[in-house]
mmCIF file of C-alpha atoms in Angstrom:
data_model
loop_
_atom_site.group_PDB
_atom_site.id
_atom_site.type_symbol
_atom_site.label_atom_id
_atom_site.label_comp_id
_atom_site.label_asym_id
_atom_site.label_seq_id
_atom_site.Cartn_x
_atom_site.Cartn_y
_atom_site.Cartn_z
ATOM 1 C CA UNK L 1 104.356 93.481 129.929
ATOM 2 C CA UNK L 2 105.104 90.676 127.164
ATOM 3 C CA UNK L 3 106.049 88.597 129.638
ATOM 4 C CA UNK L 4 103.157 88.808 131.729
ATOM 5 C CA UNK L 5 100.868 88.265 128.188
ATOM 6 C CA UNK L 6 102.540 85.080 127.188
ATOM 7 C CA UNK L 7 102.210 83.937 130.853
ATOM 8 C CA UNK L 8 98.564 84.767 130.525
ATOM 9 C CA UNK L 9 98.443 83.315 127.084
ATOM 10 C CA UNK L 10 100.331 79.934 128.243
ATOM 11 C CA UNK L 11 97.514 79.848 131.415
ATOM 12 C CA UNK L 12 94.369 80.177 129.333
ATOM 13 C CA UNK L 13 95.270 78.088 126.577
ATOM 14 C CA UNK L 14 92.629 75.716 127.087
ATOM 15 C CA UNK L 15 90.259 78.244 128.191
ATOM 16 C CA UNK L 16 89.498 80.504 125.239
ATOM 17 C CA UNK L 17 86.669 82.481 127.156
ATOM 18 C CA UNK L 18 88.848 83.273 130.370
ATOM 19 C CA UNK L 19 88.612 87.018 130.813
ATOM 20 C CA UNK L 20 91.099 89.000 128.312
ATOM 21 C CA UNK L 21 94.303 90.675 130.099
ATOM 22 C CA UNK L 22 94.571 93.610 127.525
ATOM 23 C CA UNK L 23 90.866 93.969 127.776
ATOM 24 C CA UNK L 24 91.824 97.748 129.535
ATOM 25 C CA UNK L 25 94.070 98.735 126.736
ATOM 26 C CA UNK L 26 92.802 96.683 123.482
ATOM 27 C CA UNK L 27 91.105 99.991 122.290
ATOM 28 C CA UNK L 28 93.997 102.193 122.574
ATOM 29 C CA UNK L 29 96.458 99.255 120.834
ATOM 30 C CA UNK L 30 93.537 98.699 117.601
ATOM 31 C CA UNK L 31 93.219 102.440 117.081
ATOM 32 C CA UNK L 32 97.006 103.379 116.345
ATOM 33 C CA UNK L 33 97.051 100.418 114.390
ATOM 34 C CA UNK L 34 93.839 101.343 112.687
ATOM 35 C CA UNK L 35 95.176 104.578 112.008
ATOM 36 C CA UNK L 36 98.735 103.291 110.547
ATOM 37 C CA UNK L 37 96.170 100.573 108.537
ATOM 38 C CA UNK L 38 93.985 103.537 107.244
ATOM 39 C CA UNK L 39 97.234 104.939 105.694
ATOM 40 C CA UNK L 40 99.922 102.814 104.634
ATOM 41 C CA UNK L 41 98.602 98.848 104.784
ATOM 42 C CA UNK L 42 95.261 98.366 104.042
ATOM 43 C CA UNK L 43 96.189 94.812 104.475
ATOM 44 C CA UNK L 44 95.129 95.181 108.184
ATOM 45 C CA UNK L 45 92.331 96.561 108.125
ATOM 46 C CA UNK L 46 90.451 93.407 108.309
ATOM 47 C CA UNK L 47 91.966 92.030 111.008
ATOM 48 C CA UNK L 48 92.019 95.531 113.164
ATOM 49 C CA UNK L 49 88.304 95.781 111.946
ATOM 50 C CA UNK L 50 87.451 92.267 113.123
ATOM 51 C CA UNK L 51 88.901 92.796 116.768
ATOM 52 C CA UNK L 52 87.809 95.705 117.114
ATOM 53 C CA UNK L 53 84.215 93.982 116.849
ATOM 54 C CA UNK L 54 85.126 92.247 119.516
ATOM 55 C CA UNK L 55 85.800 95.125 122.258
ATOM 56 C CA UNK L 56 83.193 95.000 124.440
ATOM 57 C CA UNK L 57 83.062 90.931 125.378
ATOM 58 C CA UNK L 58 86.618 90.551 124.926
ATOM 59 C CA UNK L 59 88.224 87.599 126.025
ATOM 60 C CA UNK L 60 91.830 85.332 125.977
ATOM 61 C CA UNK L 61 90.666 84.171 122.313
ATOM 62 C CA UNK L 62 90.841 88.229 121.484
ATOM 63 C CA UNK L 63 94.244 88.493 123.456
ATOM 64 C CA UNK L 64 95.721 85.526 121.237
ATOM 65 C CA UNK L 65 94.506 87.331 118.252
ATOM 66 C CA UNK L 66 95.717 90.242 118.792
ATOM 67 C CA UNK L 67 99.046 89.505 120.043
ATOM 68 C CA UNK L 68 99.289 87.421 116.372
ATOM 69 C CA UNK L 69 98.483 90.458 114.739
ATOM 70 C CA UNK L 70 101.064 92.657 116.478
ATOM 71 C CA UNK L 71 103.701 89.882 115.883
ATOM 72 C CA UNK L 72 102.654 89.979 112.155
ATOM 73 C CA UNK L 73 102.987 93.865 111.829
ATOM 74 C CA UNK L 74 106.367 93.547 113.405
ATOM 75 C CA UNK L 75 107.957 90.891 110.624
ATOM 76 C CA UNK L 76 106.239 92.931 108.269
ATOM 77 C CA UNK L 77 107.397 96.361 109.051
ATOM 78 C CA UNK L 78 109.094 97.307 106.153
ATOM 79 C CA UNK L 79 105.728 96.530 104.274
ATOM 80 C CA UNK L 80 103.821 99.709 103.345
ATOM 81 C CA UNK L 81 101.979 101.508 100.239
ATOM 82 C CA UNK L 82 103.984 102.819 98.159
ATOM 83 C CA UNK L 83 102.284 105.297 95.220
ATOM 84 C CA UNK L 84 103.923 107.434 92.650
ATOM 85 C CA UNK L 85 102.390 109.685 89.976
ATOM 86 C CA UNK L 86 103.947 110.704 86.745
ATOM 87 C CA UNK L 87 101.342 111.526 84.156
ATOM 88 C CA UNK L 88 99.745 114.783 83.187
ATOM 89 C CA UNK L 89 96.221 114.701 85.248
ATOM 90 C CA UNK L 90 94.370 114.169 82.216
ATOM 91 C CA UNK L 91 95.892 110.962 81.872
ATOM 92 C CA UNK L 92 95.035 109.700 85.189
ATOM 93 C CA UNK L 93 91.809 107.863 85.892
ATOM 94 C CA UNK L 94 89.945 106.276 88.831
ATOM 95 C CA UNK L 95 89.818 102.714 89.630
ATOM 96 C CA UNK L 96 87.539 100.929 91.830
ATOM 97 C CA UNK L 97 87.645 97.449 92.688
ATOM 98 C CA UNK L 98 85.651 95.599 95.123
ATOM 99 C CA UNK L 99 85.115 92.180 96.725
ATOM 100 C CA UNK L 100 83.981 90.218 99.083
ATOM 101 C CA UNK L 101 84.531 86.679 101.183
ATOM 102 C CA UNK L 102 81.805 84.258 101.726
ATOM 103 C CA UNK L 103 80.617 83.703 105.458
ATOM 104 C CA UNK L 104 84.141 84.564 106.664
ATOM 105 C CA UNK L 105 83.181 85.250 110.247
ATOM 106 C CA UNK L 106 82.273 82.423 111.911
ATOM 107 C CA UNK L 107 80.065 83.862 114.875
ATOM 108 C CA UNK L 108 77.642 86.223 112.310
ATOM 109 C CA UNK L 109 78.538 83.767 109.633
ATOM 110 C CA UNK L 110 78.307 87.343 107.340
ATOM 111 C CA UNK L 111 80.332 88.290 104.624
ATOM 112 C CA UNK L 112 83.072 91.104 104.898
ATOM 113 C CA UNK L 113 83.421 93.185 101.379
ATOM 114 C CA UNK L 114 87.004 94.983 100.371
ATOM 115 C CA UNK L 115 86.991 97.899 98.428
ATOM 116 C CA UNK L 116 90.183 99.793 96.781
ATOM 117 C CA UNK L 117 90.659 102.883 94.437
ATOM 118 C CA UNK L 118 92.987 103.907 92.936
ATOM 119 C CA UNK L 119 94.633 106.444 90.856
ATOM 120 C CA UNK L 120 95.738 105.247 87.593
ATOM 121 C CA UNK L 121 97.656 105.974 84.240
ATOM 122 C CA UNK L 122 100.490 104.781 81.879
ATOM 123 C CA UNK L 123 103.043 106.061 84.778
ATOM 124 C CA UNK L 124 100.572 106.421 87.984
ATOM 125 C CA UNK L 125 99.563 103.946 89.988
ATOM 126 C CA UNK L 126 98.393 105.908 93.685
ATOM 127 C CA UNK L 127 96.027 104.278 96.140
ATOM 128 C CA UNK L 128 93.449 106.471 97.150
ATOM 129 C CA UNK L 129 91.371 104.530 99.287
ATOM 130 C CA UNK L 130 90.503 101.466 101.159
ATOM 131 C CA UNK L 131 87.380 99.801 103.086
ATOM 132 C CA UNK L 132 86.901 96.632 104.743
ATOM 133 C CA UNK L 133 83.473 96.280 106.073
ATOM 134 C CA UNK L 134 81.622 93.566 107.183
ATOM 135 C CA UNK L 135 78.453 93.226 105.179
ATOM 136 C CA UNK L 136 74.942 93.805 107.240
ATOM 137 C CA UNK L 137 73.289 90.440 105.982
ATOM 138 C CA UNK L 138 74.179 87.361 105.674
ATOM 139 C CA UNK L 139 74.637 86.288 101.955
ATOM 140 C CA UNK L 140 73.275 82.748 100.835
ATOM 141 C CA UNK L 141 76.262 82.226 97.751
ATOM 142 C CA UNK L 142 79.346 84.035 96.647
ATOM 143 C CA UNK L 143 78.062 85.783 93.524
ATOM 144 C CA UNK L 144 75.601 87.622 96.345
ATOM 145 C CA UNK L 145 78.293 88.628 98.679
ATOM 146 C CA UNK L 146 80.223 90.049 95.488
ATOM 147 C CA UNK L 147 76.982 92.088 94.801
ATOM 148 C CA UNK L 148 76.468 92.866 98.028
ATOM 149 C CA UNK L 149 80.516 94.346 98.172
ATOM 150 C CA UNK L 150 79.953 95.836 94.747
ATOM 151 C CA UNK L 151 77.130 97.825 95.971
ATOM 152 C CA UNK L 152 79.357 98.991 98.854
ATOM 153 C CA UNK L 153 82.036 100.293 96.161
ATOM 154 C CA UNK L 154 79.557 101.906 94.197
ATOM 155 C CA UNK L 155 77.870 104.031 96.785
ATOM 156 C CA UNK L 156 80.159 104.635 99.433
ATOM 157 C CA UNK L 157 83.333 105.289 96.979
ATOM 158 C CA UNK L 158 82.609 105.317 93.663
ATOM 159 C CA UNK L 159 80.094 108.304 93.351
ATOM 160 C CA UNK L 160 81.680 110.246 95.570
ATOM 161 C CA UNK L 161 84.836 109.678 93.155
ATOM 162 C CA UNK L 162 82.835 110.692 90.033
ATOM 163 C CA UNK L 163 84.122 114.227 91.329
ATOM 164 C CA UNK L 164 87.683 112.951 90.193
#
């Protein structure tokens, strides 16, 4: 089947809006990388998240994409979260950071925000959880798209950490 993509790949390379070969199984590949993203290496959860955006008018562009990102996750497969605790758990406390891009997709020209918490004390650092979202307006400067992210930490993540 890799054969048969880079043959497809090499054909369309001028044509970036030729009909997608993995178009049938795109959803099924994203998902189990979603899912291995969601756990261990929230640093694909942008790119999963931005493809998967993409499902329904998918095209040799998406197929290109897609076969980068696979190639990246295999050079990077030793890459994954790694948390350990070793404080009492009233030395451990919740940290949320959050941020954003400015106008990184190009189509929407919208803003996608990060967010991250984490567990942390003099001997803990644990990674609770991770979002990347893209933002529902389009910001007009960076300090708005940071807002706009920080909002999206707040509500989403940090209240329903306050619990912690």
């Amino acid at each position: 089947m890799m054969d048969e993509l880079a043959e497809h790949i090499e054909k369309t390379e001028s044509d970036d809006y030729a009909d997608g070969y993995l178009q049938a199984s795109a959803s099924k590949v994203l998902m189990k990388i979603l899912y291995g993203a969601r756990t261990a290496r929230f640093d694909l959860l942008r790119a999963v998240c931005q493809l998967a955006t993409q499902i329904t008018k998918w095209d040799a562009h998406c197929d290109k994409r897609l076969h980068r990102l696979v190639c990246y996750i295999n050079c990077t497969i030793e890459l994954r979260m790694v948390g350990w605790i070793g404080d009492a758990p009233s030395d451990v406390t919740p940290q949320l950071y959050a941020d954003a891009d400015f106008a990184g997709c190009t189509m929407t020209v919208r803003s996608t925000s990060g967010v991250s918490l984490t567990s942390w004390g003099p001997d803990t650092r644990f990674p609770l959880q991770g979002i990347s979202k893209k933002q529902t307006c389009a910001s007009h400067s960076t300090p708005e798209a940071e807002i706009v992210a920080a909002g999206l930490a707040l509500r989403s993540v940090g209240v329903p950490a306050l619990d912690m």
